[in-house]
Amino acid sequence: MQAPSPLDVDVQYVKGVGPRVAPLLGKLGLRTARDLLYHLPRRYEDRTKLPPIAEARVGEFVTVRGFVRDFEARRTRSGMVIQSAVLDDGTGSIKLVWFNQPWVSRKLQSYTGEMIAYGQVRMGDWALEMNSPEYETVEDEEDAADFARIVPVYPLTEGVPQKLVRRAARGAVERFADSLPDPLPADLRRRYGLRPLGWCLRHVHFPTDLGEATVARDRLAFEEFLAIQLLLAMRRAETLQEEGTSFPISAMREPLWEEIRRMLPFELTGAQKRVIGEIFEDMERPHPMNRLVQGDVGSGKTAVAACAMLAAVRSGFQAAMMAPTEILAEQHYANLKRLFDPLGVHVTLMVGKLTKRQKERARNLVRTCQSPIAVGTHALVQEDVGFDRLGLVVIDEQHRFGVLQRAALREKGFGNPDVLVMTATPIPRTLTMTLHGDMDVSKLDELPPGRTPVVTHWKPPERRPEVYAGVRKLVEVGRQAYVVCPMVSESEKMQAQAAEELHRHLSQDVFPDLRVGLLHGQMKPKDKEETMERFRRGELDILVSTTVIEVGVDVPNASVMVIEDANRFGLSQLHQLRGRVGRGSHRSFCVLIADASTEDAQERMKAMVDTNDGFRIAEIDLRLRGPGEIVGTRQSGNLDLHVADLVKDARLLELARDAAREIVARDPGLALPEHAGLRESVGRLDPLRAAVIRS
Ligand code: ADP
Ligand code: MG
C-alpha cells in the first residue's frame, strides 16, 4: 500500500472549491488535490498589458480598468439579448458588449464601481469595443487577481467555467506548493538543472513570464517520464540479475560464423551483422536476454532469428519460434527448414491442425531433443510440449497479440530462456522507449540490396475505373492483386459484410471474368486458410480482404494492392498492408484510393507516396494521430500521459530514461532514503499502466 500523501485529499477541501464546485471539477476528472495541481494550463493569456484606455489599439488583446457606466440590455427581434456597458478610466472609454449572459445583467445593472476587463479591442460603430470580455468588478483588490498578469487557460468541459478552475488551481497552489516534498532528489535536480517541485507548480499555473512556465512544465514532464522509466529500468534490472543460460559463443566464433555463411544463400547486410552481434553478446551473458528487434517488412528478421537459433543449437540447446497465426508459423517453418535441413538440424512444426498422431510424433521429437528447433503459435508454450533444454525463444510480431511474458514462460516450466522479440511494425522511438523500455532494442534499418521499392499512388475515388483497368492489365500478364476493403466499423461482423459487399461488386460487375476470392475475420479458420492457399497457388487472381492480411502473408506473385478508403487507416497500418506486395521480383504497386479533403489527410497520403521508410512513416503517424492510434487501444492506456507529450518531449524522455537507468544501477530497489519520493511516484503509477508495461 502506498502511504497517503497530503495531495490525495479530496478536491473539495481545497480552498476555493468546496462541496458545490467539487462535482464540476469531477467532470474534468479532477478528484484530488493532486489531480488539480497536475491539470496544467493549455495555454496562457498575457494580460500584463494594462494601457490607459486612450492608448488601447484595435486588434490588441489588453486589460483595461475603469468605472462602469451606462449599462443597458436590449432584446433583438431574433430574441437575442445584447448587453453593453461603457468603461471609462478618465483617459478614454471603451464599450463592453456581451450576448445572452443573464448573470452579466444581474451583476452590472446597478453597478457603478470599478471594473477590469480583458479582451480584444475592435472598432465598433461609434467607438472602441470589446466583445464578450472576461471581467471582474473590483470591490476589493483580490478580485483583480486574474488581471494584469499572465493568466492560465485550462482545458475545460461543458458547464465548467474557466474562472472556477483557475480559482481552484490557485487555492491548491497556495496550499501545497511551498510544503510539498520534492520526489526528485536534490542531487538529481542539480545535475539535470531542474527547479524544485513547488516552484514548478507555482510557475506552471501562475507564471510571471512565459519562459518560466515552460521551464516549470518541462520539469513536470520529466518527472512523469521518470516514474515510468524507473519502473521499466527496475524491471530490466531484475532480468539482468536473473540467472540464465550463458551460450559459449566466443569459444566457437569462427566455426559458427562459417556455418552461418554456409547456411544463408546471401550475404548479410551490415545491419543484420550488427544486430546478430548484439544478440550474440546477450546470449553469452549468464543472464536471460530480453531483446526487441525492430525491422521494417523485408529487412530480413528471419535470417537474424535463424542465426540466433543456430547459435543456441550449436551450444547444445533448443530453440522455439512463435508466430501469431498458424499461417505465419507454417511460413516460418518452411523458411527455417530450408535453411537448417542442409545442416542436419531438424525443425519441427507444431500447430493445432496437425492430426493427433502427427502431434504426438512432433512432441516426441522435441522432448527427446532429436529436434532442436520447434516452430508454432503460442500453443507451443501453452500446451504440454516438454522441451528438453529450451535455451532461446523467438517471438515474431509480438505486439499484435500481446507480449508473452517471461514470467509465463517460467511458470510453464521453461526455465529462464533468452527471449528475442521481432516486430515488423516500426514504432517511433519514443513509443518504443515507453512501451518496451524494459527491453534492449536492436534496429534493422537497412534493406537487403536489389529490392525495387513498391511504387505508391494516391487516387481520388472517381478515378477508380482507371485503377481497376490497371489491376486487370497486371492480372493479364500473370500477376495477382489484393483489394483491401474500407474500414467501416470496429465490429468484425459489419467489417465482414463490407468485404462481402465489395467482393460481390468486384466479382460480378467489375471482374466477372476473373477469379476473385474473399477473406475476412468472420470466416472459419479452415475456410480462411483454404482461400489463402488458393491465392498462394495462383488459383485466384484477386483477393478481396479486410486487414486480416496485414500480418505476414507472403505471396511473391502478388504485385499490386488497392486500398479502398485509405484515409480511414493509420499510416503505420497502411505501410504494414503495403508490405504484402513487392515481395517477389516483379515491379509492384500500391494504390491508395482516398478522398482526402482535409490538410491532414492530404499530408498522410503524401507521406505514403513519398516514402517507404516505416520508421519515418511511424513518426509522421505519431505526430498526426497520437500514440493511441498507433499501438491500438489495448496498449494506449500506458501512453496516457498527463503532462508529457511523446511527440514534443522526445529529448526529455531520453534524459529521463538515462536518469532512470543510472538511479536503478545504483539503487535497484529504490531503497535509499533520498529515493523515497521516487519510489512513491513509481508506486503511484496507474496499476493498469504498470500491468500494460509488464505484459
Ligand atoms: P522480414 O521478416 O524482416 O519481413 P524476411 O526475413 O522475411 O524479412 O526477409 C525478406 C526476404 O529477404 C526473404 O526472402 C529473405 O530471404 C531475403 N533476405 C533477407 N536478408 C537478406 C540479405 N542480407 N540479402 C538478400 N536477401 C535477404
Ligand atoms: Mg517476417
XYZ file of C-alpha atoms and ligand atoms in Angstrom:
723
model
C 0.000 0.000 0.000
C 1.016 3.497 -0.720
C 1.421 5.857 2.216
C -1.233 8.557 1.906
C 0.120 11.835 0.620
C -1.381 15.211 1.524
C -2.178 15.563 -2.165
C -4.578 12.644 -2.052
C -7.057 14.833 -0.205
C -10.458 15.217 -1.862
C -10.536 18.232 -4.122
C -13.483 19.728 -2.226
C -11.197 20.579 0.681
C -9.018 22.798 -1.450
C -9.602 26.464 -0.673
C -11.923 27.997 -3.199
C -13.549 24.668 -4.125
C -15.985 23.260 -1.585
C -18.776 20.703 -1.978
C -20.647 22.684 -4.643
C -17.751 23.148 -7.015
C -16.136 19.750 -6.482
C -18.614 17.866 -8.707
C -17.892 20.322 -11.519
C -14.186 19.650 -11.231
C -15.110 15.980 -11.174
C -16.395 16.418 -14.701
C -12.808 17.155 -15.669
C -11.650 14.053 -13.862
C -10.197 16.139 -11.046
C -10.900 14.340 -7.791
C -7.931 15.045 -5.586
C -5.678 17.987 -4.929
C -3.034 16.187 -6.951
C -5.317 15.944 -9.958
C -5.889 19.656 -9.700
C -2.214 20.530 -9.427
C -1.335 18.355 -12.401
C -4.178 19.678 -14.528
C -1.956 22.050 -16.417
C -2.942 25.090 -18.434
C -3.425 24.506 -22.124
C -2.005 27.952 -22.808
C -1.614 31.339 -21.200
C -3.010 34.760 -21.803
C -0.667 37.618 -21.306
C -2.739 40.287 -19.580
C 0.208 42.224 -18.320
C -0.573 44.998 -20.736
C -2.732 47.465 -18.873
C -2.722 50.577 -21.023
C -4.771 53.669 -20.360
C -7.905 53.211 -22.460
C -6.869 56.073 -24.693
C -3.827 54.035 -25.745
C -5.587 50.728 -26.453
C -5.077 49.774 -30.096
C -7.529 47.974 -32.336
C -6.647 44.280 -32.706
C -4.664 44.063 -29.466
C -5.568 41.895 -26.500
C -5.441 44.172 -23.494
C -6.578 44.544 -19.949
C -8.353 47.788 -19.149
C -9.509 49.177 -15.858
C -12.063 51.890 -15.246
C -15.502 52.856 -13.899
C -18.699 51.341 -15.300
C -21.487 53.495 -16.655
C -24.473 53.339 -18.999
C -25.280 49.648 -18.600
C -28.029 48.553 -20.922
C -29.608 45.307 -22.039
C -31.781 45.080 -25.108
C -33.517 42.257 -26.877
C -33.211 41.981 -30.642
C -36.033 40.829 -32.862
C -34.454 37.380 -33.104
C -34.660 37.108 -29.331
C -31.011 37.621 -28.551
C -30.129 39.754 -25.556
C -27.307 42.204 -26.114
C -25.796 43.753 -23.028
C -23.407 46.628 -23.006
C -21.671 48.999 -20.658
C -19.133 51.758 -21.047
C -15.861 51.544 -19.200
C -14.191 54.865 -18.564
C -10.785 55.479 -16.987
C -10.532 59.206 -17.408
C -8.248 58.989 -20.467
C -10.936 57.486 -22.648
C -13.701 54.940 -22.835
C -14.459 51.623 -24.425
C -17.759 49.835 -24.926
C -18.017 46.321 -23.497
C -20.520 44.012 -25.202
C -21.907 40.643 -24.136
C -24.532 38.396 -25.678
C -27.158 36.394 -23.799
C -25.413 36.406 -20.451
C -28.101 36.950 -17.789
C -25.558 36.976 -14.983
C -23.864 39.977 -16.600
C -27.123 41.871 -16.265
C -27.568 40.764 -12.706
C -24.100 41.916 -11.806
C -23.891 45.174 -13.707
C -27.467 46.524 -13.689
C -26.876 48.742 -10.717
C -23.099 48.684 -10.526
C -21.144 51.882 -10.985
C -17.881 50.946 -9.314
C -14.565 49.943 -10.792
C -14.142 47.041 -13.189
C -11.331 45.242 -15.007
C -11.920 43.710 -18.414
C -9.773 41.635 -20.731
C -10.327 41.046 -24.404
C -9.530 42.053 -27.924
C -10.033 45.658 -28.897
C -12.119 46.219 -32.014
C -13.609 49.132 -33.835
C -17.334 49.424 -33.200
C -19.815 51.677 -34.990
C -19.077 54.667 -32.845
C -16.210 53.814 -30.570
C -13.762 51.173 -29.441
C -15.433 47.957 -28.330
C -14.623 44.664 -26.691
C -16.828 41.634 -27.386
C -17.523 39.177 -24.588
C -14.625 40.334 -22.458
C -13.636 38.492 -19.319
C -14.318 40.901 -16.488
C -14.226 41.314 -12.775
C -15.782 44.026 -10.701
C -13.268 45.443 -8.287
C -14.802 45.506 -4.874
C -11.536 44.670 -3.255
C -8.151 44.152 -4.837
C -8.299 40.358 -4.662
C -10.988 40.412 -7.301
C -8.425 41.798 -9.680
C -6.199 38.722 -9.261
C -6.822 37.356 -12.718
C -5.962 40.608 -14.384
C -2.834 42.499 -15.185
C -0.874 39.277 -15.118
C -0.230 36.167 -17.165
C -3.350 34.085 -16.769
C -3.584 30.334 -17.235
C -6.168 28.936 -19.619
C -7.178 25.399 -18.666
C -8.706 22.627 -20.691
C -12.398 22.685 -19.848
C -15.507 20.730 -20.412
C -19.168 21.622 -20.802
C -20.527 23.571 -17.864
C -17.230 24.205 -16.111
C -16.164 27.841 -16.330
C -12.550 28.848 -16.734
C -12.665 31.096 -13.730
C -13.714 28.325 -11.442
C -10.838 26.073 -12.426
C -8.455 28.972 -12.115
C -9.614 29.759 -8.605
C -9.356 26.124 -7.578
C -5.868 25.879 -9.037
C -4.850 28.970 -7.146
C -6.198 27.502 -3.927
C -4.246 24.295 -4.471
C -1.032 26.090 -5.369
C -1.250 28.375 -2.338
C -1.953 25.486 -0.032
C 0.590 22.970 -1.303
C 3.310 24.461 -3.460
C 5.579 25.504 -0.639
C 5.194 22.489 1.590
C 5.285 19.535 -0.786
C 8.251 17.243 -0.570
C 10.000 17.013 -3.927
C 10.186 13.438 -5.227
C 13.302 14.276 -7.224
C 16.420 14.124 -5.059
C 18.316 17.396 -4.835
C 21.368 15.878 -6.420
C 19.425 14.754 -9.471
C 17.809 18.174 -9.780
C 21.179 19.820 -9.678
C 22.680 17.573 -12.318
C 19.758 17.948 -14.699
C 19.234 21.617 -13.946
C 15.670 21.147 -12.673
C 13.772 23.550 -10.432
C 12.121 22.355 -7.202
C 8.626 20.919 -7.427
C 6.933 23.741 -5.530
C 8.451 26.396 -7.735
C 7.369 24.485 -10.816
C 3.796 24.004 -9.678
C 3.512 27.676 -8.847
C 5.034 28.854 -12.088
C 3.314 26.426 -14.359
C -0.053 27.675 -13.102
C 0.728 31.295 -12.375
C 3.887 32.310 -14.195
C 5.225 35.804 -14.113
C 6.725 35.265 -17.522
C 6.136 32.651 -20.167
C 9.701 31.348 -20.156
C 9.231 30.316 -16.544
C 6.076 28.475 -17.414
C 7.979 26.392 -19.959
C 10.809 25.601 -17.560
C 8.274 24.535 -14.950
C 6.228 22.433 -17.326
C 9.278 20.640 -18.698
C 10.384 19.617 -15.268
C 6.919 18.177 -14.540
C 7.020 16.293 -17.839
C 10.454 14.955 -16.949
C 9.113 13.826 -13.597
C 6.267 11.990 -15.266
C 8.564 10.234 -17.728
C 10.987 9.421 -14.947
C 8.462 7.426 -12.931
C 7.604 5.280 -15.947
C 11.227 4.871 -16.934
C 12.128 3.875 -13.389
C 9.518 1.150 -13.452
C 10.893 -0.122 -16.737
C 14.509 0.176 -15.628
C 13.738 -1.751 -12.449
C 12.130 -4.474 -14.455
C 15.075 -4.553 -16.826
C 17.483 -4.712 -13.918
C 15.558 -7.637 -12.489
C 16.008 -9.566 -15.719
C 19.671 -8.680 -15.837
C 20.129 -10.167 -12.411
C 18.272 -13.366 -13.018
C 20.200 -16.443 -13.830
C 20.029 -17.576 -17.406
C 21.992 -19.554 -19.889
C 25.418 -18.477 -20.996
C 25.892 -19.718 -24.542
C 29.612 -20.269 -25.240
C 29.600 -18.204 -28.392
C 33.062 -16.640 -28.333
C 34.567 -20.071 -27.956
C 33.056 -21.123 -31.289
C 33.037 -17.781 -33.029
C 34.952 -18.900 -36.147
C 33.095 -22.128 -36.912
C 29.744 -20.541 -36.046
C 30.125 -17.657 -38.478
C 31.493 -20.089 -41.043
C 28.359 -22.164 -40.697
C 26.144 -19.087 -40.900
C 27.784 -18.197 -44.202
C 27.079 -21.681 -45.470
C 23.518 -21.629 -44.192
C 22.370 -18.388 -45.768
C 22.047 -18.058 -49.541
C 23.023 -14.395 -49.346
C 25.489 -12.022 -47.765
C 24.133 -10.455 -44.567
C 23.522 -6.719 -44.618
C 25.565 -4.508 -42.307
C 22.525 -4.012 -40.100
C 21.903 -7.744 -39.860
C 25.539 -8.376 -38.868
C 25.387 -5.658 -36.226
C 22.146 -6.944 -34.745
C 23.345 -10.550 -34.730
C 26.459 -9.337 -32.914
C 24.295 -7.647 -30.277
C 22.227 -10.794 -29.865
C 25.314 -12.976 -29.534
C 26.679 -10.731 -26.798
C 23.399 -11.034 -24.911
C 23.339 -14.769 -25.376
C 26.815 -15.172 -23.983
C 25.952 -13.329 -20.764
C 24.825 -15.543 -17.904
C 21.555 -13.611 -17.643
C 18.487 -14.013 -19.811
C 18.369 -11.945 -22.976
C 15.360 -9.686 -23.374
C 15.831 -8.059 -26.739
C 13.480 -6.487 -29.253
C 14.459 -6.433 -32.914
C 12.623 -3.795 -34.885
C 12.829 -4.035 -38.614
C 10.675 -2.947 -41.473
C 8.943 -5.588 -43.579
C 11.556 -7.343 -45.671
C 14.515 -6.178 -43.621
C 15.466 -9.802 -43.047
C 14.455 -10.549 -39.494
C 14.009 -14.243 -40.194
C 17.671 -14.609 -41.119
C 18.678 -12.852 -37.914
C 16.441 -15.154 -35.895
C 17.863 -18.176 -37.706
C 21.416 -17.163 -36.752
C 20.440 -16.817 -33.104
C 18.735 -20.204 -33.228
C 21.769 -21.792 -34.822
C 23.975 -20.380 -32.066
C 21.650 -21.852 -29.440
C 21.609 -25.225 -31.145
C 25.381 -25.340 -31.551
C 25.650 -24.578 -27.844
C 23.631 -27.679 -27.142
C 20.240 -26.039 -26.543
C 16.843 -25.995 -28.193
C 15.148 -23.010 -29.731
C 11.482 -22.230 -30.249
C 9.950 -19.779 -32.644
C 6.442 -18.475 -32.145
C 4.224 -16.655 -34.594
C 0.844 -15.028 -34.021
C -1.016 -17.229 -36.522
C -0.768 -20.717 -37.896
C -0.285 -19.404 -41.423
C 2.743 -17.462 -40.296
C 4.065 -20.349 -38.275
C 3.919 -22.519 -41.362
C 5.726 -19.912 -43.404
C 8.483 -19.693 -40.831
C 8.638 -23.445 -40.705
C 9.136 -23.678 -44.459
C 11.827 -20.995 -44.415
C 13.700 -22.394 -41.455
C 13.544 -25.921 -42.773
C 15.126 -24.762 -45.993
C 17.994 -23.215 -44.037
C 18.500 -25.895 -41.404
C 17.908 -29.133 -43.329
C 21.251 -28.931 -45.166
C 22.979 -28.514 -41.801
C 21.313 -31.625 -40.457
C 19.370 -29.641 -37.863
C 15.832 -30.906 -37.540
C 12.941 -28.412 -37.411
C 9.519 -29.380 -36.082
C 6.207 -27.704 -36.788
C 3.617 -27.667 -34.018
C 0.235 -26.271 -34.961
C -3.314 -27.018 -33.983
C -4.350 -28.515 -37.280
C -1.922 -31.450 -37.076
C -3.539 -34.824 -36.542
C -3.246 -36.388 -33.163
C -0.596 -38.784 -34.433
C 1.419 -36.016 -36.045
C 1.277 -34.027 -32.844
C 2.410 -36.970 -30.811
C 5.332 -37.509 -33.161
C 6.297 -33.825 -33.080
C 6.126 -33.765 -29.319
C 8.317 -36.791 -29.109
C 10.948 -35.264 -31.370
C 11.060 -32.163 -29.226
C 11.043 -33.945 -25.913
C 13.921 -36.181 -26.826
C 15.830 -33.290 -28.293
C 16.028 -35.041 -31.662
C 14.515 -31.871 -32.973
C 16.378 -28.900 -31.581
C 14.057 -26.377 -33.212
C 10.295 -26.078 -32.915
C 8.066 -23.625 -34.729
C 4.477 -22.888 -33.819
C 1.990 -20.452 -32.372
C 1.637 -19.570 -28.738
C 0.304 -23.051 -28.264
C 3.957 -24.042 -28.201
C 4.298 -22.875 -24.654
C 0.694 -23.259 -23.623
C 0.436 -26.902 -24.458
C 2.475 -29.514 -22.808
C 5.261 -29.623 -25.333
C 8.027 -30.537 -22.957
C 11.248 -29.206 -24.352
C 14.328 -30.951 -23.153
C 16.671 -27.979 -22.984
C 14.965 -24.826 -24.175
C 17.535 -22.044 -24.380
C 16.059 -19.499 -26.764
C 12.568 -18.304 -27.580
C 11.985 -16.166 -30.664
C 8.665 -14.366 -30.801
C 7.566 -12.898 -34.105
C 5.231 -9.909 -34.415
C 4.642 -9.732 -30.726
C 2.658 -6.626 -30.122
C -0.037 -7.801 -32.463
C -1.193 -10.301 -29.929
C 0.132 -9.257 -26.581
C 3.576 -9.997 -25.414
C 4.368 -13.284 -23.936
C 5.715 -12.722 -20.506
C 8.932 -14.093 -19.279
C 7.093 -14.951 -16.086
C 4.628 -17.043 -18.091
C 7.488 -18.977 -19.644
C 8.927 -19.647 -16.241
C 5.595 -20.697 -14.834
C 5.143 -23.219 -17.582
C 8.417 -24.763 -16.546
C 10.522 -23.466 -19.385
C 13.124 -22.081 -17.029
C 14.601 -18.786 -17.980
C 15.323 -18.875 -21.698
C 16.716 -15.997 -23.695
C 13.925 -14.106 -25.388
C 14.159 -12.405 -28.733
C 11.127 -10.464 -29.893
C 10.828 -9.402 -33.515
C 8.453 -6.754 -34.704
C 7.744 -5.535 -38.187
C 5.673 -2.607 -37.060
C 8.189 0.132 -36.761
C 7.065 2.346 -33.953
C 8.623 5.678 -33.154
C 11.497 5.718 -30.765
C 9.584 7.488 -28.018
C 6.867 4.842 -28.145
C 9.377 2.037 -28.097
C 11.038 3.561 -25.069
C 7.741 3.857 -23.272
C 6.209 0.530 -24.220
C 9.293 -1.648 -24.394
C 11.698 0.282 -22.223
C 12.480 -2.809 -20.202
C 13.938 -4.481 -23.280
C 17.119 -3.840 -25.160
C 16.346 -2.737 -28.670
C 18.094 -3.534 -31.936
C 17.123 -1.899 -35.153
C 17.367 -3.409 -38.626
C 17.467 -0.162 -40.502
C 18.776 -1.364 -43.825
C 17.028 -3.363 -46.536
C 18.851 -6.122 -48.396
C 20.208 -4.892 -51.732
C 18.397 -5.272 -55.029
C 14.854 -4.563 -53.871
C 12.695 -2.472 -56.101
C 10.637 -0.389 -53.750
C 6.865 -0.552 -54.045
C 5.555 2.359 -56.091
C 2.645 4.023 -54.332
C -0.074 6.098 -55.983
C -2.863 8.084 -54.434
C -6.084 8.344 -56.473
C -9.397 10.021 -55.741
C -12.428 7.698 -55.832
C -13.656 8.975 -59.196
C -10.570 7.501 -60.822
C -11.366 4.020 -59.600
C -12.157 2.706 -63.134
C -8.652 3.588 -64.187
C -7.236 1.783 -61.147
C -9.280 -1.322 -61.922
C -8.081 -1.218 -65.520
C -4.513 -1.204 -64.205
C -5.238 -4.193 -61.984
C -6.702 -6.049 -64.951
C -3.595 -5.384 -67.004
C -1.333 -6.832 -64.329
C -3.552 -9.886 -63.954
C -3.407 -10.383 -67.714
C 0.378 -10.689 -67.535
C 0.076 -13.243 -64.766
C 0.268 -11.201 -61.570
C -2.188 -11.238 -58.662
C -3.822 -8.429 -56.729
C -5.100 -7.597 -53.276
C -8.037 -5.279 -52.777
C -8.375 -4.136 -49.182
C -11.895 -3.145 -48.272
C -12.663 0.067 -46.443
C -12.666 0.174 -42.703
C -16.331 0.648 -41.918
C -16.619 -0.445 -38.344
C -14.911 -1.741 -35.270
C -17.357 -4.592 -35.414
C -15.873 -7.637 -37.115
C -19.301 -8.570 -38.309
C -20.004 -5.322 -40.096
C -16.495 -5.329 -41.433
C -17.121 -8.772 -42.886
C -20.309 -7.524 -44.523
C -18.412 -4.683 -46.136
C -15.894 -7.137 -47.515
C -18.664 -9.367 -48.847
C -20.287 -6.369 -50.466
C -17.086 -5.309 -52.188
C -16.418 -8.886 -53.233
C -19.838 -9.138 -54.830
C -19.333 -5.907 -56.692
C -15.881 -6.771 -57.974
C -16.657 -10.364 -58.915
C -19.983 -9.586 -60.607
C -19.656 -6.096 -62.056
C -16.005 -5.278 -62.494
C -14.078 -8.501 -62.971
C -16.759 -11.097 -63.854
C -14.237 -12.959 -66.000
C -11.550 -13.171 -63.291
C -11.209 -15.371 -60.223
C -11.964 -13.192 -57.218
C -11.593 -14.558 -53.681
C -12.708 -13.251 -50.305
C -11.006 -13.203 -46.925
C -12.295 -11.743 -43.677
C -12.109 -12.273 -39.952
C -15.532 -13.880 -39.574
C -14.704 -16.833 -41.811
C -13.913 -20.196 -40.273
C -10.149 -20.702 -39.837
C -10.321 -23.606 -42.253
C -12.002 -21.517 -44.968
C -9.571 -18.700 -44.409
C -6.640 -20.983 -44.859
C -8.129 -22.581 -47.914
C -8.629 -19.196 -49.536
C -5.096 -18.126 -48.675
C -3.769 -21.365 -50.038
C -5.662 -20.948 -53.299
C -4.338 -17.421 -53.624
C -0.830 -18.620 -52.920
C -1.136 -21.349 -55.552
C -2.289 -18.797 -58.098
C -5.832 -20.155 -58.338
C -7.253 -16.720 -57.531
C -6.403 -13.562 -59.440
C -7.756 -11.088 -56.944
C -8.168 -11.362 -53.220
C -10.664 -9.044 -51.587
C -9.797 -8.797 -47.938
C -10.102 -6.948 -44.683
C -6.962 -6.101 -42.782
C -6.605 -9.736 -41.756
C -3.953 -9.992 -44.472
C -1.941 -7.344 -42.696
C 0.322 -9.698 -40.856
C 2.998 -11.540 -42.666
C 1.278 -13.251 -45.607
C 3.847 -13.969 -48.274
C 2.731 -14.309 -51.896
C 5.564 -13.098 -54.114
C 3.443 -13.130 -57.268
C 1.022 -10.553 -55.845
C 2.299 -7.291 -57.245
C -0.484 -4.810 -56.674
C -2.587 -3.793 -53.715
C -5.547 -1.462 -53.922
C -6.607 0.013 -50.588
C -10.110 1.423 -50.532
C -10.854 4.482 -48.437
C -7.220 4.557 -47.436
C -7.673 7.623 -45.327
C -9.537 5.587 -42.739
C -6.423 3.622 -41.862
C -3.474 4.658 -39.776
C -0.288 5.271 -41.716
C 1.536 2.508 -39.937
C -1.243 0.152 -40.847
C -1.175 1.237 -44.481
C 2.535 0.677 -44.505
C 2.108 -2.756 -42.996
C -0.508 -3.617 -45.606
C 1.708 -2.330 -48.387
C 4.416 -4.688 -47.172
C 2.356 -7.575 -48.598
C 3.385 -6.610 -52.126
C 6.858 -6.153 -53.501
C 7.976 -9.483 -52.115
C 8.912 -11.009 -55.432
C 10.979 -9.901 -58.379
C 8.101 -8.034 -60.041
C 7.734 -4.332 -60.020
C 4.962 -3.723 -57.508
C 2.339 -1.111 -56.825
C 0.155 0.124 -54.028
C -2.823 2.280 -54.908
C -4.462 4.297 -52.172
C -7.995 5.318 -53.008
C -8.866 8.240 -50.815
C -10.997 11.307 -50.932
C -8.608 13.266 -48.795
C -10.137 16.664 -48.311
C -8.513 17.889 -45.125
C -4.941 19.056 -44.938
C -4.102 16.272 -42.511
C -5.473 13.654 -44.832
C -3.510 15.053 -47.730
C -0.324 15.080 -45.724
C -0.899 11.480 -44.727
C -1.480 10.259 -48.262
C 1.503 12.214 -49.494
C 3.701 10.676 -46.832
C 2.723 7.212 -48.079
C 3.511 8.143 -51.658
C 6.796 9.801 -50.764
C 8.470 7.277 -48.508
C 8.844 3.562 -47.957
C 10.655 4.024 -44.686
C 8.468 2.524 -41.981
C 10.173 4.422 -39.187
C 9.612 7.755 -40.874
C 6.009 6.839 -41.503
C 5.539 5.886 -37.885
C 6.927 9.238 -36.760
C 4.508 11.072 -39.031
C 1.649 8.914 -37.803
C 2.515 9.699 -34.205
C 2.586 13.406 -34.924
C -0.697 13.413 -36.826
C -2.770 10.915 -34.900
C -1.259 10.445 -31.477
C 0.089 7.352 -29.765
C -3.187 5.569 -29.088
C -3.930 5.235 -32.780
C -0.590 3.667 -33.468
C -0.366 0.949 -30.917
C -4.076 0.317 -30.680
C -6.279 0.997 -27.728
C -5.204 -2.071 -25.846
C -1.821 -0.618 -25.103
C -2.590 3.035 -25.242
C -3.615 3.208 -21.585
C 0.048 3.080 -20.965
C 0.560 6.166 -23.066
C -1.952 8.258 -21.217
C 0.342 10.989 -20.082
C -0.928 13.945 -18.069
C 1.863 16.365 -18.692
C 4.426 14.934 -21.062
C 3.957 14.518 -24.785
C 5.541 11.715 -26.776
C 5.876 13.866 -29.854
C 7.274 17.062 -28.422
C 9.194 15.780 -25.445
C 11.437 13.182 -27.074
C 14.529 14.795 -25.615
C 13.104 14.885 -22.093
C 12.192 11.247 -22.449
C 15.761 10.336 -23.350
C 17.030 12.285 -20.349
C 14.532 10.585 -18.078
C 15.495 7.183 -19.439
C 19.192 7.828 -18.809
C 18.496 9.186 -15.351
C 16.307 6.198 -14.524
C 18.910 3.679 -15.601
C 21.580 5.492 -13.640
C 19.473 5.596 -10.499
C 18.481 1.951 -10.773
C 22.075 0.892 -11.393
C 23.000 2.465 -8.078
C 19.893 1.550 -6.161
C 17.923 -1.249 -7.875
C 15.115 -1.299 -5.322
C 14.954 2.486 -4.796
C 15.694 1.712 -1.184
C 17.933 4.671 -0.375
C 16.291 7.357 1.774
C 16.786 10.016 -0.906
C 14.825 7.822 -3.319
C 11.755 7.514 -1.121
C 9.881 10.097 -3.183
C 10.733 8.358 -6.430
C 9.654 5.046 -5.014
C 6.356 6.630 -4.142
C 5.935 8.060 -7.649
C 6.587 4.663 -9.206
C 4.172 3.040 -6.772
C 1.533 5.551 -7.741
C 1.650 4.676 -11.419
C -1.693 3.510 -12.535
C -1.788 -0.238 -11.848
C -3.258 -0.659 -15.296
C -0.344 1.168 -16.809
C 2.078 -0.884 -14.791
C 0.359 -4.040 -15.959
C 0.439 -2.985 -19.578
C 4.086 -2.178 -19.415
C 4.669 -5.518 -17.811
C 2.807 -7.535 -20.388
P 11.151 -9.768 -42.552
O 10.778 -10.948 -41.718
O 12.034 -8.807 -41.852
O 9.977 -9.117 -43.199
P 12.425 -11.734 -44.118
O 13.342 -12.272 -43.116
O 11.164 -12.495 -44.413
O 12.043 -10.272 -43.741
O 13.229 -11.462 -45.434
C 12.599 -10.986 -46.582
C 13.277 -11.582 -47.809
O 14.592 -11.056 -47.927
C 13.411 -13.065 -47.713
O 13.122 -13.580 -48.993
C 14.881 -13.266 -47.362
O 15.368 -14.478 -47.896
C 15.547 -12.091 -48.031
N 16.772 -11.630 -47.361
C 16.960 -11.468 -46.026
N 18.191 -10.995 -45.774
C 18.800 -10.824 -46.967
C 20.102 -10.350 -47.382
N 21.016 -9.954 -46.485
N 20.368 -10.292 -48.699
C 19.443 -10.695 -49.597
N 18.225 -11.158 -49.296
C 17.886 -11.219 -47.991
Mg 8.859 -11.806 -41.098
